[in-house]
Coordinates of C-alpha atoms (C1' of nucleotides) in Angstrom, one line a residue:
Chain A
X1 CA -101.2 52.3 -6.0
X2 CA -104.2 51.3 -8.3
X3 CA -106.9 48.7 -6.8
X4 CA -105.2 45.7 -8.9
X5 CA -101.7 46.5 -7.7
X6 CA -102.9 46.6 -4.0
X7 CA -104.9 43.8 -4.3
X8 CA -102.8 41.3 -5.8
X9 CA -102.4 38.0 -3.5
X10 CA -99.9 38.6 -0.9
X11 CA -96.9 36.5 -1.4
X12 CA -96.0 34.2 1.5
X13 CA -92.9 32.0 1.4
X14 CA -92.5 29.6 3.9
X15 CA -89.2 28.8 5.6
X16 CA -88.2 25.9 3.4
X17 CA -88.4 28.2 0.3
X18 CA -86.1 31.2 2.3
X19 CA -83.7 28.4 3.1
X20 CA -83.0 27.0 -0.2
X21 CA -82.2 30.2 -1.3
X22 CA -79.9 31.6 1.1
X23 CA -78.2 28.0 1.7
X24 CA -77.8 27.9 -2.1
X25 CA -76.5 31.5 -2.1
X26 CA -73.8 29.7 0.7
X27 CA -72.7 27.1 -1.4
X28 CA -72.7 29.3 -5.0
X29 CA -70.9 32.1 -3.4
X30 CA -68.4 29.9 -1.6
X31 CA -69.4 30.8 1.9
X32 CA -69.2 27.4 2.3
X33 CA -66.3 25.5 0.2
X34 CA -66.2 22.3 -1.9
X35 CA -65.8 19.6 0.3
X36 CA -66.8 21.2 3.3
X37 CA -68.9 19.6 6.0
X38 CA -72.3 21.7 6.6
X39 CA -72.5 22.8 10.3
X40 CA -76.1 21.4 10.2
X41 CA -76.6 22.6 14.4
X42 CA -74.5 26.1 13.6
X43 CA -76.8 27.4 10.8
X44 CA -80.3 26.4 12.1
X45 CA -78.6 28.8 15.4
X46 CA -77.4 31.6 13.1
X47 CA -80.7 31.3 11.2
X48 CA -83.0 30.9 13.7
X49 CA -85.0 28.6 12.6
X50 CA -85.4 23.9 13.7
X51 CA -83.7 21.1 11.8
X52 CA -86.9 20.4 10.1
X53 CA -86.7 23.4 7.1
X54 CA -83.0 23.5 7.2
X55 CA -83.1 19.6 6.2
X56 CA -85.8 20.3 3.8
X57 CA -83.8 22.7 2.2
X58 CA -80.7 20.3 2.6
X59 CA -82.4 17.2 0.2
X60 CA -83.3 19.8 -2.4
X61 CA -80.3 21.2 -2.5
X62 CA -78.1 17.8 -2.7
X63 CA -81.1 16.8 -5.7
X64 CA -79.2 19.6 -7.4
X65 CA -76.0 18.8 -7.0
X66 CA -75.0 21.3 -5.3
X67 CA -74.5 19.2 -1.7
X68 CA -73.5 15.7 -0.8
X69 CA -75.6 13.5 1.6
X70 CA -74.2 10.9 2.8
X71 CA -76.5 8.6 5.1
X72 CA -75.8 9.0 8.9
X73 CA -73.0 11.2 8.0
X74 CA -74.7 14.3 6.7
X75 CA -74.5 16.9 4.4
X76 CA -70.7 18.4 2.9
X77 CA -70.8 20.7 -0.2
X78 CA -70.6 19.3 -3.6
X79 CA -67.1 18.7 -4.9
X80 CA -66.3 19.3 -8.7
X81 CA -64.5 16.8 -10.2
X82 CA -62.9 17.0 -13.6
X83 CA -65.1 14.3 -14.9
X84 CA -68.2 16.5 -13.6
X85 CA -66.7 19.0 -15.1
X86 CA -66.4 17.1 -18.8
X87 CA -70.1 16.5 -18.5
X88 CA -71.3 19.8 -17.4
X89 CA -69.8 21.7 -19.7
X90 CA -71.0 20.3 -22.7
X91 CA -75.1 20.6 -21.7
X92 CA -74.2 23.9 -21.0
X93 CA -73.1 24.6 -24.5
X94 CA -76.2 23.0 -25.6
X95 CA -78.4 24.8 -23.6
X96 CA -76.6 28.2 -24.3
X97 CA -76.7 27.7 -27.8
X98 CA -80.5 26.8 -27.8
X99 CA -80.6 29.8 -25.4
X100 CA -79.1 31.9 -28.1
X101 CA -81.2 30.8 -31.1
X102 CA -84.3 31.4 -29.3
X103 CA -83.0 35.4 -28.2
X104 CA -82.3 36.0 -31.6
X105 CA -86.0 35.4 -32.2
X106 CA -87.5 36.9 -29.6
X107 CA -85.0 39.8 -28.3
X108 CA -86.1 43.4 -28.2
X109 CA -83.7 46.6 -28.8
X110 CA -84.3 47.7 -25.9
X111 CA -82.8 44.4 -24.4
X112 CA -79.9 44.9 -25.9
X113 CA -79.2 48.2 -25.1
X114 CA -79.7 46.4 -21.8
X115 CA -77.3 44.0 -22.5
X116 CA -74.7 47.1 -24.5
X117 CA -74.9 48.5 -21.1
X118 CA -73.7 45.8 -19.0
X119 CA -71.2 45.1 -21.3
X120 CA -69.7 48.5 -21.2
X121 CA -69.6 48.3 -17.6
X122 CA -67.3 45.4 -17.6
X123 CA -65.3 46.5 -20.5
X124 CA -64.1 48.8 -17.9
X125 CA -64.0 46.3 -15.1
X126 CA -61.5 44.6 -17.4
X127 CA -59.5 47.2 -18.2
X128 CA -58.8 48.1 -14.3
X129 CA -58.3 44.2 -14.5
X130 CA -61.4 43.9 -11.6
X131 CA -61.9 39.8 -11.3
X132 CA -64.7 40.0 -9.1
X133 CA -66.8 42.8 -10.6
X134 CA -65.6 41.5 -14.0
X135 CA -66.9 38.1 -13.4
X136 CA -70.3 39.4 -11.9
X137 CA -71.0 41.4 -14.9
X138 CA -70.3 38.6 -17.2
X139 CA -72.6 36.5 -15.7
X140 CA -75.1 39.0 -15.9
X141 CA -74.9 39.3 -19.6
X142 CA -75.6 35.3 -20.2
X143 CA -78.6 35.5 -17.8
X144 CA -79.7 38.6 -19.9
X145 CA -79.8 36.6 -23.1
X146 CA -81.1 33.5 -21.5
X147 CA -83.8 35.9 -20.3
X148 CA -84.5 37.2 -23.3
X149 CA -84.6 33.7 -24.8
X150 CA -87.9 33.2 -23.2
X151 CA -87.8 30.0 -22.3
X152 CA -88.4 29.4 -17.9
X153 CA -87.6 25.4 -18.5
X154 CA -84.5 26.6 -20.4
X155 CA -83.2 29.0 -17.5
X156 CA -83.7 26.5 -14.5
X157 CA -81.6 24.4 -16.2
X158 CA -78.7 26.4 -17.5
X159 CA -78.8 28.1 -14.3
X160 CA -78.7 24.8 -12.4
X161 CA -75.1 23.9 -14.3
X162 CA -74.1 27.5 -14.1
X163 CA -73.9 27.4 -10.3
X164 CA -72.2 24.0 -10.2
X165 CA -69.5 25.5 -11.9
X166 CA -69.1 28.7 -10.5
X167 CA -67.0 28.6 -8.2
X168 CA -64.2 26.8 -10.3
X169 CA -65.2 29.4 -13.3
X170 CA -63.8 32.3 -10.7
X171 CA -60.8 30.7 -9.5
X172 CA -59.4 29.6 -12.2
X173 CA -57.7 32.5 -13.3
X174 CA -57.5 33.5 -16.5
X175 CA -54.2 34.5 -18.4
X176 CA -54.6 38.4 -19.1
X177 CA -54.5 37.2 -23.5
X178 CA -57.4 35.1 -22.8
X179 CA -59.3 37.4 -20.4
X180 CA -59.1 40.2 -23.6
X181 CA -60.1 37.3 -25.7
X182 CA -63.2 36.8 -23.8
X183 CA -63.8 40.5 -24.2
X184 CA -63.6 40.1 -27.4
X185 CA -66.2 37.0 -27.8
X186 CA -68.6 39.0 -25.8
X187 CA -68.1 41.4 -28.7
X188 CA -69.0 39.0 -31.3
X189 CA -72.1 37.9 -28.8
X190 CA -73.6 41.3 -28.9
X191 CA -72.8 41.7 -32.7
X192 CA -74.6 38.9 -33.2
X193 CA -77.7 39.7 -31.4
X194 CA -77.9 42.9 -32.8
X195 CA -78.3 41.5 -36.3
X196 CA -80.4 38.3 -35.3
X197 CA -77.9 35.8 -36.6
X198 CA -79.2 32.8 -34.2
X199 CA -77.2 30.5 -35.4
X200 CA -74.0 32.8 -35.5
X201 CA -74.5 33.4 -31.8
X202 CA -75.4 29.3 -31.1
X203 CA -71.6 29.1 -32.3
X204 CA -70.1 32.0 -30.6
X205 CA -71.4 31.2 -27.2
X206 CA -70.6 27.2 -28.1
X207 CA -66.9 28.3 -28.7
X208 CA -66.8 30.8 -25.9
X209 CA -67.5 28.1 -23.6
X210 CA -65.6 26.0 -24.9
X211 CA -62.7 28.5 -24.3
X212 CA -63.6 28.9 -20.8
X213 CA -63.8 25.4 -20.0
X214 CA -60.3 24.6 -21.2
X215 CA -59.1 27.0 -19.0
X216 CA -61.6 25.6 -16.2
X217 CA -59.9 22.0 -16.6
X218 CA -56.5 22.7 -16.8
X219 CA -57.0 24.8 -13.3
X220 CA -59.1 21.7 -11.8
X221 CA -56.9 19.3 -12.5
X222 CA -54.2 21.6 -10.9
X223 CA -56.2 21.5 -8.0
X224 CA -56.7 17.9 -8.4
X225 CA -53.2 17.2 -8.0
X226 CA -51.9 19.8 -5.4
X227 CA -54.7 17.9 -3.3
X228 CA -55.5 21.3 -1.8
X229 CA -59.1 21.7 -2.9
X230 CA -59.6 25.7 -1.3
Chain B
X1 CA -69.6 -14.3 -5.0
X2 CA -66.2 -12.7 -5.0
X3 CA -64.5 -10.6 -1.8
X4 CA -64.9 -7.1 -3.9
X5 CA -68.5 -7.8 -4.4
X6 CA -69.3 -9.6 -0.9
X7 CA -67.1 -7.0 0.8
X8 CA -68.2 -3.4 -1.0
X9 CA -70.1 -0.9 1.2
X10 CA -73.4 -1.8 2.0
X11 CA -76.0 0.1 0.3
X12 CA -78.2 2.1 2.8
X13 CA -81.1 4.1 1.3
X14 CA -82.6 6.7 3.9
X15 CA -86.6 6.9 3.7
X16 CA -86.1 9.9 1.9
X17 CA -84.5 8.4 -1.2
X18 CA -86.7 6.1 -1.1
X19 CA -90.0 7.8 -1.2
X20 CA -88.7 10.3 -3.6
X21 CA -88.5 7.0 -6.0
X22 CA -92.0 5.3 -5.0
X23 CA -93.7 9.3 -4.8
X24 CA -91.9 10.2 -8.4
X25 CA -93.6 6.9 -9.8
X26 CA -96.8 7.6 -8.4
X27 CA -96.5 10.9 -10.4
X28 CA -95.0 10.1 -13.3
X29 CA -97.1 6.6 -13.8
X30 CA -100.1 8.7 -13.4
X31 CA -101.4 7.4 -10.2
X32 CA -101.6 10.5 -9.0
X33 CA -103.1 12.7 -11.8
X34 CA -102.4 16.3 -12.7
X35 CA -103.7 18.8 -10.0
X36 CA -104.7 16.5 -7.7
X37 CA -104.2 17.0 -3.9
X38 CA -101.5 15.1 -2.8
X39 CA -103.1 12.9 0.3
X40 CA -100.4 13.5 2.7
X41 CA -101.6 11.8 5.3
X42 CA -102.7 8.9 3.3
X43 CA -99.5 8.1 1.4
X44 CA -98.0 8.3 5.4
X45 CA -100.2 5.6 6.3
X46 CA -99.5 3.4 3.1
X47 CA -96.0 3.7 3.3
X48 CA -95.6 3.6 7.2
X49 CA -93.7 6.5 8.1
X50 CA -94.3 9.9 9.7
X51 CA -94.7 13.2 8.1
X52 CA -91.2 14.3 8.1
X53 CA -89.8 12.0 5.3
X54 CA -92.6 12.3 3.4
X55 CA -92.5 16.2 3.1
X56 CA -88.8 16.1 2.3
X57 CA -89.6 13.7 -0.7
X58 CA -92.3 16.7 -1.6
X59 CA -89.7 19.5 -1.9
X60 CA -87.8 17.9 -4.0
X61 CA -90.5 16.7 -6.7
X62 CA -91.5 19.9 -6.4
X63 CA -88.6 21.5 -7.2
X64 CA -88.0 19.1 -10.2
X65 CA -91.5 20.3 -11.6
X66 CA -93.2 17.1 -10.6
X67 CA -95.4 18.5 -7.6
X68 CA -97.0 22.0 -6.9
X69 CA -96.7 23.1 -3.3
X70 CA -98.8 26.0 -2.5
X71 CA -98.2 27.9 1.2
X72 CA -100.8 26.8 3.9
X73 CA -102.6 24.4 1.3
X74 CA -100.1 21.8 0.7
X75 CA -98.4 19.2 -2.5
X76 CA -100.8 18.7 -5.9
X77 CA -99.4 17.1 -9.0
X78 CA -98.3 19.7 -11.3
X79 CA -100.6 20.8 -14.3
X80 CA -98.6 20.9 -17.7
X81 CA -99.7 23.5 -19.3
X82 CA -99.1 24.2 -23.1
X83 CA -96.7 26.8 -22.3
X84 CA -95.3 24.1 -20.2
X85 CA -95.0 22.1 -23.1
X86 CA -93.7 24.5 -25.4
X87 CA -90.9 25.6 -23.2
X88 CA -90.0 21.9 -22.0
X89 CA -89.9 20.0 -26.0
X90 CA -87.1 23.0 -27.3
X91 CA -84.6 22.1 -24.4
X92 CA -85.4 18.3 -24.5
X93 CA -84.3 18.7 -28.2
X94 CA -81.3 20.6 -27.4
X95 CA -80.5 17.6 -25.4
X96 CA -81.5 15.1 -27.3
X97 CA -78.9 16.5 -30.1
X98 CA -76.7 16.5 -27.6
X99 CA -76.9 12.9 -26.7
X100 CA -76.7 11.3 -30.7
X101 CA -73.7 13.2 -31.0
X102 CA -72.2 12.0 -27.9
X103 CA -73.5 8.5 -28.6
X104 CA -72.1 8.3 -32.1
X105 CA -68.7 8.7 -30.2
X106 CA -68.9 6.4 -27.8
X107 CA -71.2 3.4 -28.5
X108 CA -70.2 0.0 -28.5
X109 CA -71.1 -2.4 -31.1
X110 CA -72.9 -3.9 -28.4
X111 CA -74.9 -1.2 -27.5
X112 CA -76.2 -1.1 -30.9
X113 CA -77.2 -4.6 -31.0
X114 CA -79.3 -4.2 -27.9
X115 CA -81.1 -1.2 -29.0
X116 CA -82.0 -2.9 -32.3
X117 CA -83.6 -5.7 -30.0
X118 CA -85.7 -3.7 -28.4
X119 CA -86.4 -1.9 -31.5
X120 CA -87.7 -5.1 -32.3
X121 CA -89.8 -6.1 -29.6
X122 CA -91.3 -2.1 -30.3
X123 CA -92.2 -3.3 -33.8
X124 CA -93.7 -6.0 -32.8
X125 CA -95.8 -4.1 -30.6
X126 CA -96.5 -1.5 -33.3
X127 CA -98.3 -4.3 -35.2
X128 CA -100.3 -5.8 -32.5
X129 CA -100.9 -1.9 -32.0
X130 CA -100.4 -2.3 -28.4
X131 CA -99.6 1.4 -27.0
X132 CA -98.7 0.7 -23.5
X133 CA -95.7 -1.8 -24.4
X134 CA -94.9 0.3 -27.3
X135 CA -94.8 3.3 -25.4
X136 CA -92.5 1.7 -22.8
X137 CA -89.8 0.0 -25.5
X138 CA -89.9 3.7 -26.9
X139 CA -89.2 5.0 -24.1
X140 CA -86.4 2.3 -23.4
X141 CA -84.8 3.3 -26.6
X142 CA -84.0 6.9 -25.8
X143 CA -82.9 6.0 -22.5
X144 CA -80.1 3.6 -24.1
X145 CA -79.2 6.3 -26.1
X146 CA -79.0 8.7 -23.4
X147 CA -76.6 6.2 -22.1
X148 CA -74.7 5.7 -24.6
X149 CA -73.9 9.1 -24.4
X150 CA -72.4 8.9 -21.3
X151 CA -72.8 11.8 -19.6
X152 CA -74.7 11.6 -16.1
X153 CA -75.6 15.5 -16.3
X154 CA -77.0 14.9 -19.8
X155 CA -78.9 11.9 -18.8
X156 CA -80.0 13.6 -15.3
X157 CA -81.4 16.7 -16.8
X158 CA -83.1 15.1 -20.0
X159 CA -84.6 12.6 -17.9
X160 CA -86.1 15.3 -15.5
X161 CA -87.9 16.7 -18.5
X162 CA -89.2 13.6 -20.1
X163 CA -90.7 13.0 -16.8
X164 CA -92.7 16.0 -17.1
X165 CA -94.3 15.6 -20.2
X166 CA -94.5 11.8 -19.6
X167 CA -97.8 10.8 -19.2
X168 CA -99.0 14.0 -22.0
X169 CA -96.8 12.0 -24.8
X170 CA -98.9 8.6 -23.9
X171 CA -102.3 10.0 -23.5
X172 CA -101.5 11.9 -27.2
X173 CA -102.6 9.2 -29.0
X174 CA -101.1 8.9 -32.5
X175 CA -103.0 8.2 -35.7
X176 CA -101.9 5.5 -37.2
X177 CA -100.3 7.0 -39.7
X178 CA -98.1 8.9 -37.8
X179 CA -97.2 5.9 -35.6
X180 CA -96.4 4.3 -38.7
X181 CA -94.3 7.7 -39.1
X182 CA -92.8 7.4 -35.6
X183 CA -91.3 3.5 -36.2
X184 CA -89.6 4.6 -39.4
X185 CA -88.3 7.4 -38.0
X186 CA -86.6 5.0 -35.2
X187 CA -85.4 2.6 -37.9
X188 CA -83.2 5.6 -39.0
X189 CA -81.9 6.4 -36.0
X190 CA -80.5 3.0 -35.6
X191 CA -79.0 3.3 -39.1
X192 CA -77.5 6.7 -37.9
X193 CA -76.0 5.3 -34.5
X194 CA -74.6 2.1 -36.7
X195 CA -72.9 4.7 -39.1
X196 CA -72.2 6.4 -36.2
X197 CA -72.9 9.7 -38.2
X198 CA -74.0 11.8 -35.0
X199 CA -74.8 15.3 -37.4
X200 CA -77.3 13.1 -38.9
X201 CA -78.7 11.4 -35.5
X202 CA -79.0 14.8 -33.5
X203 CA -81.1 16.4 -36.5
X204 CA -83.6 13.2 -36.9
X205 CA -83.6 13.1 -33.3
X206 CA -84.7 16.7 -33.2
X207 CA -86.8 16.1 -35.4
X208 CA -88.1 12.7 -34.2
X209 CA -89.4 15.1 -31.1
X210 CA -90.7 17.5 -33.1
X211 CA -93.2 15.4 -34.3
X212 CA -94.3 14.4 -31.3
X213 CA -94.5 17.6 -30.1
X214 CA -96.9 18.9 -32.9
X215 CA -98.9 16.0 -31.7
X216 CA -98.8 16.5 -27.7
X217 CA -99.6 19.9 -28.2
X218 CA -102.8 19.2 -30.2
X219 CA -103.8 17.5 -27.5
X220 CA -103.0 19.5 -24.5
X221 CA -104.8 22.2 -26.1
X222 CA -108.0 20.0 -26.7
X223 CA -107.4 18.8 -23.3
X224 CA -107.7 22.7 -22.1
X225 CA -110.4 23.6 -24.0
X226 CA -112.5 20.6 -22.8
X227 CA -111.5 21.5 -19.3
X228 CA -111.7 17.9 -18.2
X229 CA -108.0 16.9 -17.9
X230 CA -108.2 13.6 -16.9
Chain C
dA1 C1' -133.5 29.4 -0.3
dT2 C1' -129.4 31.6 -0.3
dT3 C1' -125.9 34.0 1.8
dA4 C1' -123.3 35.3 5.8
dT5 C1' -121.1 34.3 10.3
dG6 C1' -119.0 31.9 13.8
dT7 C1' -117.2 27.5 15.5
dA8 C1' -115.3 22.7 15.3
dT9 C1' -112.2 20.0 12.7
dT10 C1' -108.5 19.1 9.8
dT11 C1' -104.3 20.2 7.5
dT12 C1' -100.1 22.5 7.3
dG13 C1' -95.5 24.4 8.7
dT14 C1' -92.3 24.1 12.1
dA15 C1' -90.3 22.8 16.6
dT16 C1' -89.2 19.3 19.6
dT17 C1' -88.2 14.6 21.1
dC18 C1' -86.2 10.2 20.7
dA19 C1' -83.5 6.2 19.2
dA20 C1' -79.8 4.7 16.5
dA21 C1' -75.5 5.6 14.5
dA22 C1' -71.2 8.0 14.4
dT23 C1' -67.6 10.4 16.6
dT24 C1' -64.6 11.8 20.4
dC25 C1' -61.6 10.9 23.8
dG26 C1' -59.5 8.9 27.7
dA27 C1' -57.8 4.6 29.6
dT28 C1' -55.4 0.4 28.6
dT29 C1' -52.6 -2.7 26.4
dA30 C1' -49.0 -4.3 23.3
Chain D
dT1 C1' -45.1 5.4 22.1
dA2 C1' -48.5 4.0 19.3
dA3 C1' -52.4 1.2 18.5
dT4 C1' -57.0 -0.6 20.6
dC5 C1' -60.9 -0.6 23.2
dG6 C1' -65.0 1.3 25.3
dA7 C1' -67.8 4.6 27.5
dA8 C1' -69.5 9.5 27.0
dT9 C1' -71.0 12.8 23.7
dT10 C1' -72.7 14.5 19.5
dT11 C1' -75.0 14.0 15.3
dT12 C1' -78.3 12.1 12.4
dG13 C1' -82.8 10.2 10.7
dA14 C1' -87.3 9.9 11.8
dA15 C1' -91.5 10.3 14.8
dT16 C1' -94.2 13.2 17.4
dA17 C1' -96.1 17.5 19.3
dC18 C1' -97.9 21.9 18.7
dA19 C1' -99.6 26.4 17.0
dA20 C1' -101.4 28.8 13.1
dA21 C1' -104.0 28.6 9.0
dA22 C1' -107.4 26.6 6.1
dT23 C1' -111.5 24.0 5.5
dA24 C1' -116.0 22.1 6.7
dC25 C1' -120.1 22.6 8.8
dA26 C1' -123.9 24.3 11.5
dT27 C1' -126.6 28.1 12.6
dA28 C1' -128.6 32.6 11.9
dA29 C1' -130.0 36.4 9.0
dT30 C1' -131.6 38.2 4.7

DNA sequence: ATTATGTATTTTGTATTCAAAATTCGATTA
DNA sequence: TAATCGAATTTTGAATACAAAATACATAAT
C-alpha cells in the first residue's frame, strides 16, 4: 500500500450516520412493513446503542418519507398511498429521463459492458422466472446509468423516490406478457446507450416507467380496497 | 367559527419541527453564512432548549444539503461549490419542466390571475430596481407554479434544491440588461400558463433557469477565485 | 522567535434521567 | 355483558450527565 493510500484520513462514522442506514435498509427492504409501528425500545436493544441516535436517525428518516411521526405517538413506517403514488412516479420519470440524457453524454464503453453484463444476468433470472433476483438486477441497471449520468444531486433524489416505491414495485406482480415486455424495454435502454441517443433513452425510460407504474396502481389500489396492507 | 374548524385536531409541533423551520431560515436567509460553525450552544441558549432537539434539527438539514456535519467537529453551513451548482441547476430544470407541464393541466383561472399580480408587484420592483423585493416576488412566482402543479413530491424536492442555491441566485447580481431579460422572460411564462400550452412553458422555464445559471456560475467561480466567500 | 509538548478547557457524541402524555388493564357501573 | 372510569405502566419528548475527542493555551526547548 503506497504512502497516499495509507495515509488517507481515516473514515469515522458516528452512530447517527450507521443508524440511518441500516434503519433505512429496514424500512426499504420491508423488514419493517407499511404501516407498521417502530419498536423504538426493541431496536436501540437489538442494536445496542441509547434512544438519542436511534431518534436521530428516526427524524431524518421521516424528512424522507420513508417514516411517519406522529407527536407523542411515535414513529410507524411510511404508508404508500395511491395519491403518493401519482405524484412519485411522475418526478421519477423526470429525473430518469434527465438521468438518461446526461449518460448518453458522459457514459463510457466500458460502462456499458457493465451495464450488458447485468443485463444478461437477469435475462436469465427472467427466464427461470426469479422475482427476487430479477427485481435486484433491474434496479441495479437504473442505478448504473444514473451513475453514469454523473450527476450526485441527481442520484440522491431519484434514489430517494426509488426507495419510497420499492416495496409496492416488488409486490405487485407482474403478468408474465409484461415482465417479457420489460425485458424487452431494457433492450431498447441498452440500444439506446450504446448509440448515444439521449433523448431516445429520455423516452424509453419515461415510457418504461410509465408501464411499471400502471401496473404499480392497479396493485395499490387492490390493496387499498382488500384493506390488508401486508 | 364553525364545529369542523373549532373542533379539528389541534396542531402540536414538537421542538424538533420547529427548529428545523427557524434553523433552515437561519440558513437559507443567510444568517448563518456558508462554512461557518454552527454555534451550537449559542442557538440552545437563544432558542431555550437543550441540546437534544437542537441536534436532531442538525441531521436533518444536513441530510437535505443545508448543513455540513463533520465527526468530532460538529454542524457548519454547507459551502456550494460550482460542482454543486452544476449538478443542482440540471435537476431543478428537470423539475421545473416538470411542474409547467403539470400546471398547464391543472391551473385555475384564478391561479393565473394571482400570479399575474404578483408579476406585477415584481415589475414594479424591477423599475424602482429594488433586488431584495424583486428577488422575493420571483421567487413567489415559481412557488405558485410549483403549486399549481400539484404535486407535493414535485414541490418537496424542487423546493429542497432551490434552497440550496438560494442565497448564490441573490448575491449573482444581474446586469441590467439581463434583468431586463429575466422580467420578459416571466411575461411569457404567464402567456404560456394562460394558453395553458405546457410544451412551451417547460422549455422557457428551462430555459428561464438556464439563464440564471450561466449567471450564478460566473459568480461562484469569481467567488472561488477571490477566496473570500462572504 | 518559533516550534514542540503537555495540560486545562471546551465541544461533541452518546447515555441516562425526568416529566408529560398515551396506553393498558382491572374494577365498576349501567 | 358491554361500556366507563381510573390507577398503574409504558412510551415519548426533552433535559441533563458523562466520557472521549478536539481545541486553546501556557510552558519549555530549539
Amino acid at each position: 500500500m503506497s504512502l497516499v493510500e495509507q495515509a488517507r484520513p481515516i473514515e469515522r462514522r458516528t452512530l447517527h450516520d450507521e443508524l440511518v442506514e441500516r434503519m433505512r435498509g429496514l424500512v426499504v427492504e420491508g423488514a419493517l412493513k407499511p404501516g407498521e409501528k417502530i419498536p423504538e425500545r426493541e431496536l436501540c436493544e437489538r442494536f445496542g446503542v441509547s434512544r438519542t441516535p436511534l431518534r436521530e436517525a428516526l427524524k431524518v428518516l421521516a424528512s424522507d418519507g420513508l417514516v411517519q411521526l406522529t407527536p407523542n405517538r411515535g414513529a410507524t413506517v411510511a404508508r404508500l398511498t395511491v395519491e403518493d403514488l401519482e405524484d412519485v412516479f411522475p418526478v421519477m420519470g423526470a429525473l430518469e429521463a434527465l438521468a438518461g440524457e446526461l449518460a448518453c453524454r458522459n457514459i463510457t464503453d466500458k460502462k456499458i459492458a457493465e451495464i450488458k453484463g447485468v443485463h444478461r444476468k437477469m435475462v436469465v433470472c427472467y427466464e427461470a422466472r426469479n422475482l427476487p433476483e430479477y427485481f435486484q438486477l433491474n434496479q441495479k441497471i437504473h442505478e448504473l446509468i444514473l451513475e453514469a449520468a454523473g450527476n450526485r444531486t441527481l442520484s440522491t433524489h431519484y434514489s430517494s423516490l426509488a426507495q419510497r416505491v420499492r416495496r409496492a414495485r416488488f409486490m405487485a406482480n407482474m403478468s408474465d406478457e409484461r415482465w417479457k415486455q420489460a425485458v424487452g424495454e431494457h433492450e431498447d435502454i441498452i440500444a439506446a446507450l450504446e448509440s448515444r441517443n439521449g433523448e431516445a433513452l429520455a423516452a424509453i425510460l419515461k415510457s418504461h416507467l410509465q408501464n411499471k407504474f400502471n401496473s404499480v396502481r392497479k396493485w395499490l389500489i387492490a390493496q387499498e380496497n382488500g384493506a390488508r396492507n401486508g
